[in-house]
Every structure is written in C-alpha cells, then in structure tokens.
Short mmCIF file of C-alpha atoms and ligand atoms in Angstrom, two decimals:
data_model
loop_
_atom_site.label_atom_id
_atom_site.label_comp_id
_atom_site.label_asym_id
_atom_site.label_seq_id
_atom_site.Cartn_x
_atom_site.Cartn_y
_atom_site.Cartn_z
CA UNK A 1 -178.65 -7.15 91.42
CA UNK A 2 -182.33 -8.05 91.75
CA UNK A 3 -181.58 -11.01 93.80
CA UNK A 4 -179.39 -8.94 96.20
CA UNK A 5 -182.17 -6.55 96.76
CA UNK A 6 -184.53 -9.69 97.27
CA UNK A 7 -181.96 -10.97 100.05
CA UNK A 8 -181.93 -7.57 101.45
CA UNK A 9 -185.65 -7.46 101.68
CA UNK A 10 -185.72 -11.13 103.24
CA UNK A 11 -183.26 -10.24 105.86
CA UNK A 12 -185.28 -6.83 106.70
CA UNK A 13 -188.38 -8.93 107.18
CA UNK A 14 -186.96 -11.32 109.69
CA UNK A 15 -184.83 -9.31 112.11
CA UNK A 16 -182.84 -10.96 114.77
CA UNK A 17 -181.23 -8.90 117.77
CA UNK A 18 -177.68 -9.24 119.17
CA UNK A 19 -176.65 -12.97 120.06
CA UNK A 20 -179.85 -14.28 118.73
CA UNK A 21 -179.04 -14.10 114.91
CA UNK A 22 -179.19 -17.93 114.18
CA UNK A 23 -181.71 -17.62 111.36
CA UNK A 24 -179.79 -14.78 109.86
CA UNK A 25 -176.54 -16.67 109.74
CA UNK A 26 -178.32 -19.55 108.08
CA UNK A 27 -179.75 -17.34 105.42
CA UNK A 28 -176.16 -16.37 104.82
CA UNK A 29 -174.94 -19.83 104.75
CA UNK A 30 -177.41 -20.65 102.15
CA UNK A 31 -176.52 -17.68 100.06
CA UNK A 32 -172.71 -18.78 100.22
CA UNK A 33 -173.63 -22.43 99.64
CA UNK A 34 -173.05 -22.21 95.75
CA UNK A 35 -170.18 -19.59 96.01
CA UNK A 36 -167.33 -22.18 96.75
CA UNK A 37 -165.44 -20.33 99.49
CA UNK A 38 -162.31 -22.27 100.26
CA UNK A 39 -162.98 -22.23 103.88
CA UNK A 40 -166.35 -21.38 105.92
CA UNK A 41 -166.07 -20.90 109.74
CA UNK A 42 -169.40 -21.01 111.49
CA UNK A 43 -170.49 -20.08 115.22
CA UNK A 44 -167.58 -17.72 115.28
CA UNK A 45 -167.88 -15.60 118.52
CA UNK A 46 -171.38 -16.83 118.73
CA UNK A 47 -173.58 -16.88 115.52
CA UNK A 48 -170.71 -15.20 113.34
CA UNK A 49 -169.55 -16.49 110.13
CA UNK A 50 -166.26 -16.14 108.16
CA UNK A 51 -165.89 -17.07 104.61
CA UNK A 52 -162.27 -17.24 103.07
CA UNK A 53 -161.46 -17.07 99.43
CA UNK A 54 -157.91 -17.89 98.89
CA UNK A 55 -155.41 -16.73 95.92
CA UNK A 56 -153.11 -18.99 94.09
CA UNK A 57 -149.86 -17.13 95.59
CA UNK A 58 -149.30 -15.93 99.11
CA UNK A 59 -150.04 -12.36 100.04
CA UNK A 60 -151.98 -10.08 102.20
CA UNK A 61 -154.98 -11.40 104.03
CA UNK A 62 -157.93 -8.87 103.64
CA UNK A 63 -160.84 -8.74 105.88
CA UNK A 64 -164.21 -7.07 105.04
CA UNK A 65 -166.73 -7.02 107.99
CA UNK A 66 -170.40 -6.64 108.47
CA UNK A 67 -172.96 -7.06 111.12
CA UNK A 68 -175.72 -9.47 111.63
CA UNK A 69 -177.98 -7.99 114.35
CA UNK A 70 -180.92 -6.00 113.95
CA UNK A 71 -182.49 -3.73 116.84
CA UNK A 72 -185.11 -4.30 119.64
CA UNK A 73 -187.10 -1.45 117.90
CA UNK A 74 -190.61 -1.65 116.09
CA UNK A 75 -190.33 -1.15 112.25
CA UNK A 76 -192.71 1.53 111.48
CA UNK A 77 -192.26 1.79 107.76
CA UNK A 78 -195.07 0.19 105.75
CA UNK A 79 -193.69 -1.76 102.82
CA UNK A 80 -193.72 -5.09 101.11
CA UNK A 81 -190.67 -5.91 103.25
CA UNK A 82 -191.56 -4.51 106.65
CA UNK A 83 -190.53 -6.55 109.63
CA UNK A 84 -192.70 -9.41 110.45
CA UNK A 85 -191.27 -9.71 113.93
CA UNK A 86 -193.03 -7.61 116.58
CA UNK A 87 -190.86 -5.01 118.25
CA UNK A 88 -187.75 -5.86 116.21
CA UNK A 89 -186.33 -3.98 113.17
CA UNK A 90 -183.31 -3.82 110.82
CA UNK A 91 -183.18 -0.01 111.67
CA UNK A 92 -179.47 0.48 111.39
CA UNK A 93 -179.07 -0.98 107.98
CA UNK A 94 -176.94 -3.98 108.81
CA UNK A 95 -179.38 -5.90 106.39
CA UNK A 96 -177.88 -3.60 103.59
CA UNK A 97 -174.25 -4.00 104.97
CA UNK A 98 -174.86 -8.05 104.90
CA UNK A 99 -176.04 -7.94 101.30
CA UNK A 100 -173.23 -5.84 100.11
CA UNK A 101 -170.69 -8.53 101.59
CA UNK A 102 -172.85 -11.23 99.95
CA UNK A 103 -172.46 -8.98 96.75
CA UNK A 104 -168.73 -9.06 97.30
CA UNK A 105 -168.86 -12.97 97.86
CA UNK A 106 -170.12 -13.51 94.47
CA UNK A 107 -167.72 -11.21 92.83
CA UNK A 108 -164.83 -13.18 94.73
CA UNK A 109 -166.39 -16.48 93.54
CA UNK A 110 -166.37 -15.39 89.91
CA UNK A 111 -163.09 -13.73 90.15
CA UNK A 112 -160.82 -15.39 92.56
CA UNK A 113 -157.92 -13.40 94.28
CA UNK A 114 -154.68 -13.73 92.40
CA UNK A 115 -152.60 -13.61 95.62
CA UNK A 116 -153.35 -13.45 99.31
CA UNK A 117 -156.84 -14.24 100.98
CA UNK A 118 -159.97 -12.43 101.34
CA UNK A 119 -161.97 -13.04 104.52
CA UNK A 120 -165.82 -12.00 104.49
CA UNK A 121 -166.90 -11.61 108.24
CA UNK A 122 -170.41 -11.58 109.46
CA UNK A 123 -170.20 -10.42 112.91
CA UNK A 124 -173.06 -10.72 115.65
CA UNK A 125 -173.98 -8.30 118.31
CA UNK A 126 -172.51 -5.00 116.92
CA UNK A 127 -175.45 -3.00 118.70
CA UNK A 128 -174.34 -4.16 122.19
CA UNK A 129 -170.68 -3.73 121.57
CA UNK A 130 -170.28 -7.44 122.25
CA UNK A 131 -169.64 -8.98 118.75
CA UNK A 132 -166.37 -7.82 117.68
CA UNK A 133 -164.75 -8.61 120.98
CA UNK A 134 -166.45 -12.23 120.90
CA UNK A 135 -164.96 -12.66 117.35
CA UNK A 136 -161.36 -11.43 118.45
CA UNK A 137 -161.44 -13.69 121.44
CA UNK A 138 -162.63 -16.83 119.47
CA UNK A 139 -159.42 -18.85 119.13
CA UNK A 140 -160.41 -19.58 115.52
CA UNK A 141 -159.92 -15.96 114.88
CA UNK A 142 -156.24 -16.62 114.74
CA UNK A 143 -156.83 -18.58 111.41
CA UNK A 144 -158.24 -15.45 109.74
CA UNK A 145 -156.19 -12.58 111.44
CA UNK A 146 -155.99 -10.07 108.85
CA UNK A 147 -153.34 -7.63 107.67
CA UNK A 148 -155.81 -5.13 106.85
CA UNK A 149 -159.64 -4.72 107.91
CA UNK A 150 -162.45 -2.64 106.25
CA UNK A 151 -165.99 -2.06 106.94
CA UNK A 152 -168.65 0.54 105.94
CA UNK A 153 -171.57 2.20 107.60
CA UNK A 154 -174.52 3.80 105.70
CA UNK A 155 -175.05 7.45 106.87
CA UNK A 156 -178.64 9.15 106.62
CA UNK A 157 -178.22 12.72 106.31
CA UNK A 158 -175.44 12.56 103.60
CA UNK A 159 -176.09 12.59 99.89
CA UNK A 160 -176.81 9.30 98.51
CA UNK A 161 -173.61 7.34 97.49
CA UNK A 162 -171.42 10.11 99.05
CA UNK A 163 -168.31 8.32 100.57
CA UNK A 164 -167.43 9.92 104.14
CA UNK A 165 -163.98 9.66 105.06
CA UNK A 166 -161.67 10.52 107.99
CA UNK A 167 -157.93 10.14 108.75
CA UNK A 168 -157.42 9.04 112.50
CA UNK A 169 -160.48 8.82 114.41
CA UNK A 170 -163.80 8.12 112.62
CA UNK A 171 -166.23 7.27 115.53
CA UNK A 172 -165.76 7.96 119.17
CA UNK A 173 -165.32 5.32 121.84
CA UNK A 174 -168.00 5.03 124.62
CA UNK A 175 -168.96 3.07 127.56
CA UNK A 176 -172.20 2.45 129.59
CA UNK A 177 -171.47 3.00 133.37
CA UNK A 178 -173.67 2.30 136.55
CA UNK A 179 -172.72 3.62 139.80
CA UNK A 180 -174.44 1.61 142.54
CA UNK A 181 -174.62 3.14 146.03
CA UNK A 182 -175.82 1.00 149.06
CA UNK A 183 -176.72 2.68 152.35
CA UNK A 184 -179.26 1.45 154.83
CA UNK A 185 -183.20 1.69 154.85
CA UNK A 186 -184.89 2.94 157.97
CA UNK A 187 -188.27 3.92 158.92
CA UNK A 188 -189.28 7.20 157.11
CA UNK A 189 -190.19 8.72 160.55
CA UNK A 190 -186.50 8.07 161.53
CA UNK A 191 -184.33 8.71 158.40
CA UNK A 192 -181.53 9.48 160.88
CA UNK A 193 -181.30 5.81 161.77
CA UNK A 194 -180.50 4.81 158.19
CA UNK A 195 -178.18 5.92 155.47
CA UNK A 196 -180.26 7.33 152.68
CA UNK A 197 -178.17 7.82 149.37
CA UNK A 198 -180.41 10.76 148.16
CA UNK A 199 -177.88 13.85 148.83
CA UNK A 200 -175.05 11.53 147.07
CA UNK A 201 -177.17 10.91 144.22
CA UNK A 202 -178.03 14.38 143.81
CA UNK A 203 -174.51 15.50 144.06
CA UNK A 204 -173.36 13.04 141.59
CA UNK A 205 -175.95 14.12 139.03
CA UNK A 206 -174.74 17.72 139.16
CA UNK A 207 -170.93 17.06 139.26
CA UNK A 208 -170.37 14.32 136.96
CA UNK A 209 -171.38 15.83 133.74
CA UNK A 210 -168.96 18.49 134.46
CA UNK A 211 -165.94 16.11 134.48
CA UNK A 212 -165.22 15.95 130.70
CA UNK A 213 -163.94 19.36 131.28
CA UNK A 214 -160.98 17.86 132.96
CA UNK A 215 -159.99 15.83 129.76
CA UNK A 216 -157.78 17.50 127.09
CA UNK A 217 -159.64 16.09 124.15
CA UNK A 218 -163.39 15.77 123.27
CA UNK A 219 -165.13 13.87 126.02
CA UNK A 220 -168.88 13.73 126.90
CA UNK A 221 -170.81 12.28 130.01
CA UNK A 222 -174.58 12.00 129.52
CA UNK A 223 -176.82 10.93 132.18
CA UNK A 224 -179.36 8.26 131.24
CA UNK A 225 -180.94 6.85 134.10
CA UNK A 226 -181.22 7.36 137.92
CA UNK A 227 -183.08 5.43 140.73
CA UNK A 228 -183.46 5.89 144.37
CA UNK A 229 -185.14 3.63 146.85
CA UNK A 230 -188.74 2.39 145.98
CA UNK A 231 -192.22 3.42 146.09
CA UNK A 232 -192.58 2.72 149.70
CA UNK A 233 -193.58 5.80 151.63
CA UNK A 234 -192.85 4.34 155.00
CA UNK A 235 -189.24 3.65 154.19
CA UNK A 236 -186.45 5.97 153.87
CA UNK A 237 -184.29 4.96 150.81
CA UNK A 238 -181.53 2.69 151.12
CA UNK A 239 -179.93 2.29 147.88
CA UNK A 240 -179.50 4.41 144.59
CA UNK A 241 -178.04 3.90 141.07
CA UNK A 242 -177.07 6.29 138.54
CA UNK A 243 -176.29 5.38 134.95
CA UNK A 244 -174.34 7.10 132.18
CA UNK A 245 -172.83 7.06 128.94
CA UNK A 246 -169.08 8.04 128.42
CA UNK A 247 -167.49 9.06 125.24
CA UNK A 248 -164.26 10.30 123.75
CA UNK A 249 -162.42 10.61 120.55
CA UNK A 250 -159.20 9.20 122.12
CA UNK A 251 -158.99 5.86 123.98
CA UNK A 252 -156.73 7.58 126.60
CA UNK A 253 -159.08 10.27 126.99
CA UNK A 254 -162.11 7.65 127.61
CA UNK A 255 -159.88 5.93 130.17
CA UNK A 256 -159.19 9.19 132.10
CA UNK A 257 -162.70 10.14 132.11
CA UNK A 258 -163.68 6.66 133.50
CA UNK A 259 -160.98 7.25 136.42
CA UNK A 260 -162.30 10.63 137.06
CA UNK A 261 -165.85 9.41 137.52
CA UNK A 262 -164.63 6.70 139.89
CA UNK A 263 -162.57 8.98 141.84
CA UNK A 264 -165.24 11.65 142.35
CA UNK A 265 -167.98 9.05 143.06
CA UNK A 266 -165.85 7.18 145.52
CA UNK A 267 -165.27 10.38 147.33
CA UNK A 268 -168.80 11.53 147.38
CA UNK A 269 -169.89 7.88 148.61
CA UNK A 270 -167.33 7.59 151.34
CA UNK A 271 -168.34 10.92 152.80
CA UNK A 272 -171.97 9.78 152.96
CA UNK A 273 -171.02 6.41 154.61
CA UNK A 274 -172.11 4.52 151.37
CA UNK A 275 -170.97 1.39 149.85
CA UNK A 276 -170.07 1.91 146.06
CA UNK A 277 -169.86 -0.50 143.01
CA UNK A 278 -169.31 0.20 139.50
CA UNK A 279 -170.71 -1.72 136.38
CA UNK A 280 -169.70 -1.42 132.80
CA UNK A 281 -171.72 -2.35 129.86
CA UNK A 282 -171.97 -1.78 126.09
CA UNK A 283 -168.20 -0.68 125.73
CA UNK A 284 -166.98 0.31 122.21
CA UNK A 285 -163.27 1.09 121.47
CA UNK A 286 -162.52 4.25 119.41
CA UNK A 287 -162.67 3.50 115.77
CA UNK A 288 -159.29 4.61 114.32
CA UNK A 289 -158.54 4.64 110.52
CA UNK A 290 -155.11 3.86 109.34
CA UNK A 291 -153.59 6.71 107.39
CA UNK A 292 -151.92 4.34 104.89
CA UNK A 293 -155.29 2.88 103.84
CA UNK A 294 -156.90 6.24 103.25
CA UNK A 295 -155.54 6.81 99.74
CA UNK A 296 -156.62 3.25 98.92
CA UNK A 297 -160.14 3.93 99.92
CA UNK A 298 -160.03 7.43 98.55
CA UNK A 299 -158.90 6.17 95.01
CA UNK A 300 -161.58 3.46 95.14
CA UNK A 301 -164.26 6.03 95.50
CA UNK A 302 -162.53 8.29 92.77
CA UNK A 303 -162.43 5.35 90.22
CA UNK A 304 -166.19 4.83 90.84
CA UNK A 305 -166.90 8.37 90.27
CA UNK A 306 -168.22 8.92 93.86
CA UNK A 307 -168.27 12.16 95.61
CA UNK A 308 -165.98 12.15 98.58
CA UNK A 309 -166.30 14.27 101.79
CA UNK A 310 -163.72 14.53 104.39
CA UNK A 311 -165.37 14.77 107.70
CA UNK A 312 -163.70 17.66 109.86
CA UNK A 313 -164.71 16.06 113.19
CA UNK A 314 -165.08 12.36 114.11
CA UNK A 315 -168.69 10.93 114.65
CA UNK A 316 -169.79 10.97 118.35
CA UNK A 317 -171.56 7.57 118.06
CA UNK A 318 -169.49 4.42 118.35
CA UNK A 319 -169.06 1.30 116.09
CA UNK A 320 -167.39 -1.86 117.58
CA UNK A 321 -165.28 -2.15 114.45
CA UNK A 322 -163.18 0.11 116.69
CA UNK A 323 -161.74 -3.18 118.24
CA UNK A 324 -160.38 -4.21 114.93
CA UNK A 325 -158.16 -1.04 114.78
CA UNK A 326 -156.39 -2.20 117.77
CA UNK A 327 -155.28 -5.46 116.25
CA UNK A 328 -154.66 -4.39 112.51
CA UNK A 329 -154.60 -1.45 110.18
CA UNK A 330 -158.18 -0.86 109.58
CA UNK A 331 -160.45 1.54 107.72
CA UNK A 332 -164.38 2.18 108.38
CA UNK A 333 -165.91 4.65 105.99
CA UNK A 334 -169.43 6.09 105.64
CA UNK A 335 -171.85 5.65 102.78
CA UNK A 336 -174.40 8.54 102.43
CA UNK A 337 -177.87 7.18 102.66
CA UNK A 338 -179.74 10.44 101.43
CA UNK A 339 -180.39 13.64 103.04
CA UNK A 340 -184.04 12.82 103.58
CA UNK A 341 -183.41 9.34 104.97
CA UNK A 342 -184.69 8.85 108.48
CA UNK A 343 -181.85 8.62 110.93
CA UNK A 344 -180.34 5.22 112.04
CA UNK A 345 -182.42 3.50 114.84
CA UNK A 346 -185.60 5.59 113.99
CA UNK A 347 -188.68 3.62 113.43
CA UNK A 348 -189.14 4.66 109.83
CA UNK A 349 -185.66 3.97 108.67
CA UNK A 350 -185.06 1.56 105.71
CA UNK A 351 -181.69 0.77 104.13
CA UNK A 352 -181.60 2.33 100.58
CA UNK A 353 -181.41 -0.35 98.06
CA UNK A 354 -179.38 1.75 95.64
CA UNK A 355 -176.52 1.56 98.03
CA UNK A 356 -176.00 -2.21 97.72
CA UNK A 357 -174.39 -1.78 94.15
CA UNK A 358 -172.15 1.24 95.46
CA UNK A 359 -171.25 -0.84 98.60
CA UNK A 360 -170.24 -3.96 96.52
CA UNK A 361 -168.22 -1.71 94.09
CA UNK A 362 -166.16 0.09 96.80
CA UNK A 363 -165.21 -2.96 98.47
CA UNK A 364 -164.27 -4.75 94.97
CA UNK A 365 -162.27 -1.74 94.11
CA UNK A 366 -160.47 -1.68 97.53
CA UNK A 367 -159.65 -5.14 97.00
CA UNK A 368 -158.44 -4.68 93.48
CA UNK A 369 -156.27 -1.81 94.47
CA UNK A 370 -154.56 -3.57 97.28
CA UNK A 371 -154.11 -6.68 94.98
CA UNK A 372 -152.47 -4.35 92.16
CA UNK A 373 -149.81 -3.25 94.91
CA UNK A 374 -148.44 -6.51 95.73
ZN1 LIG B 401 -177.06 0.84 115.21
ZN1 LIG B 402 -174.94 -0.21 112.65
#
C-alpha cells in the first residue's frame, strides 16, 4: 500500500489541469507497464487512457472510471508532497481517485477476471465537463463500451470511509450560460443616439433568478458575472453580457430552465432593440444511479464493514460522470473524507491517504459480486 501512497503524493506534486494531463497520463502508463493489461488505449478523448483486463469466458464488460485533471487553484497546504506547480493543485482528490484505480489494476493483474472484461478508464478534463464527452465521442470508445460503469468521489464533511449512496439522481446537472447583448455606442452626451443595454441587463439580473420557480423539480439559477460597456466616460455603453450557472436534478428540468431563460432574455432584448446571443460552457449531465446496481454497491460496502448513508437529496454540484449514465447503467457513490477535511477546491484540501485502501476494496468487491452473479 505504501507504493500507492507514494504514487498519490507524486501525482499531487505535479498537478496538470484539464486537457493538459500529458505527464500525468505518462506516469499512469509507467505504473501499468508491469501489470500486463490485455489492451491499452492511449490518447482516448485527448489525454485519456483505458486498460482492459479480459476474462477467459465471455461476460459483462465493467468500467471503472477516474479523472486525470487537477485545478487552476494554488495548493496552500504545506506538506512533503505539496504542489510544485505554481497556481495548480490536486484540490478535488483526483490524484486519490487515480491511485485507487491503479490499486484496482494491481488486483486485476494478480487475479484475472474469470469472465467478461474490466476496463479501467482514466478520463481527462472532468473539471470543465469536457472529458467524459470527449471519451464517449472517441470512435475507439466502441471497443470498450461497457455494460455497467462505476465511479466514486471522495466527500469532505462525511465521516472518513463512510459510503454515501443514492438511488436515482446522485448529483445535479448544470451548465454555464452567457447572454450577450449588442446595442450601439454613442457619445455619452447623446445616449439617445445609441442603444445602451444597461436597463435590459438590470432587468435580466432581476428576473432570471426567479425563473427556477416555474420548473416543477429542483432548479437553481445563480448569476456569476456581468459586464456593461467599458470604462470610457465619454461613451454610452453599446454591449453587455450576463453569465450564470443553471442547475437541476432532472435533465428535462434543466432543459426547461434553459428554454425559459432564452425566452425571457429574447423578449427583453427585442423590446430594447438589442441583438442577443447565447453561449454555453461547462455543461454537465445529471448523474443518475441505476437502481439495479444499488444493492451491489450496498453489499460491497457491507462486506467491507463500512458505514453506509443514504442521502435524502441529490448533491447540488455536478460530475461529468453523468454522461455515462446516459449510455449504460451506471453508479456513482461518495466516500467520506472526514468531517474536518477542508471542502473540495479549497486551497488547503488534500486527499486522505487512508481512503486509497477503502476505494480499492470497494471496487474489487463490486467487481467480485458482479462476477459471482454471472
Ligand atoms: Zn472538482
Ligand atoms: Zn472531482
């Protein structure tokens, strides 16, 4: 287990952000070099990697997924493995998740599947919501398209090693949305000669956050940025933009909210004689857990003697693993990182090494239970 902790610390020292995970992928390749995977796919959806371990007989293909990327946030926790890259840190614990999948790779190498196949997927760019999409759109994904997919995320605020479960939606879907308004500049002495989007912007800032009330399930619209004209005091503003994050527990509700925003904003813009454009970034699908996989994950936790909590409400944050739930039965569960652990994306956060063994144990047990069923 010591060498796994060592690996985690090395990954932590050299974080790479979304779409730049070349050296990280290289380190993972080196780790797997001696494990004898039956198939290795490199540069999957960018920097992604997949290692396939095949059984002797035909059977289900299971996929276990982790993330390669770190965050553009400074690692503020002094330790012997503190980030050596200024302004970048593994502050979501993806270093830990990768190490867990490496540990699972070792177990599979020692104890090959009897039947079916196990795919270990190292996915790029989770934090931007681009990675899962890029993996699924890579033509080589067809060779590893799974019958079931699993992933875990460590969860600060929950007791260390506790397994956090939910049937149905586990984490919300969300999208970043930017509304751009284009009017016409004019001399600030003659604002009536131009089209200044200030009033339209103010109206949208007031009205849009109310729209989630018109959606039946949970939905939320949070304003995150606004811009009007520029700091030129002789000029009446000619353009504006408003950015927001939309989220919902149900994919249809999320799409309904997007439509409502478009409708309302178009109306406001047209009234003011403004041109309007919409942009979307960082779109995450709802992460939906398959009810039939629930007892398997639950039994795995039981067999390991771990405490289990069924979360009454889905998480409001998003995980791009949600896209996998649109193509096959999938299950995402949480692993408590301790009540005193700083929250994810905080500068002082550091993945608890104790979770490596628990995470490997959970995935090995899930794999064993499914093999037994076949
Ligand atoms: Zn994160
Ligand atoms: Zn994460």
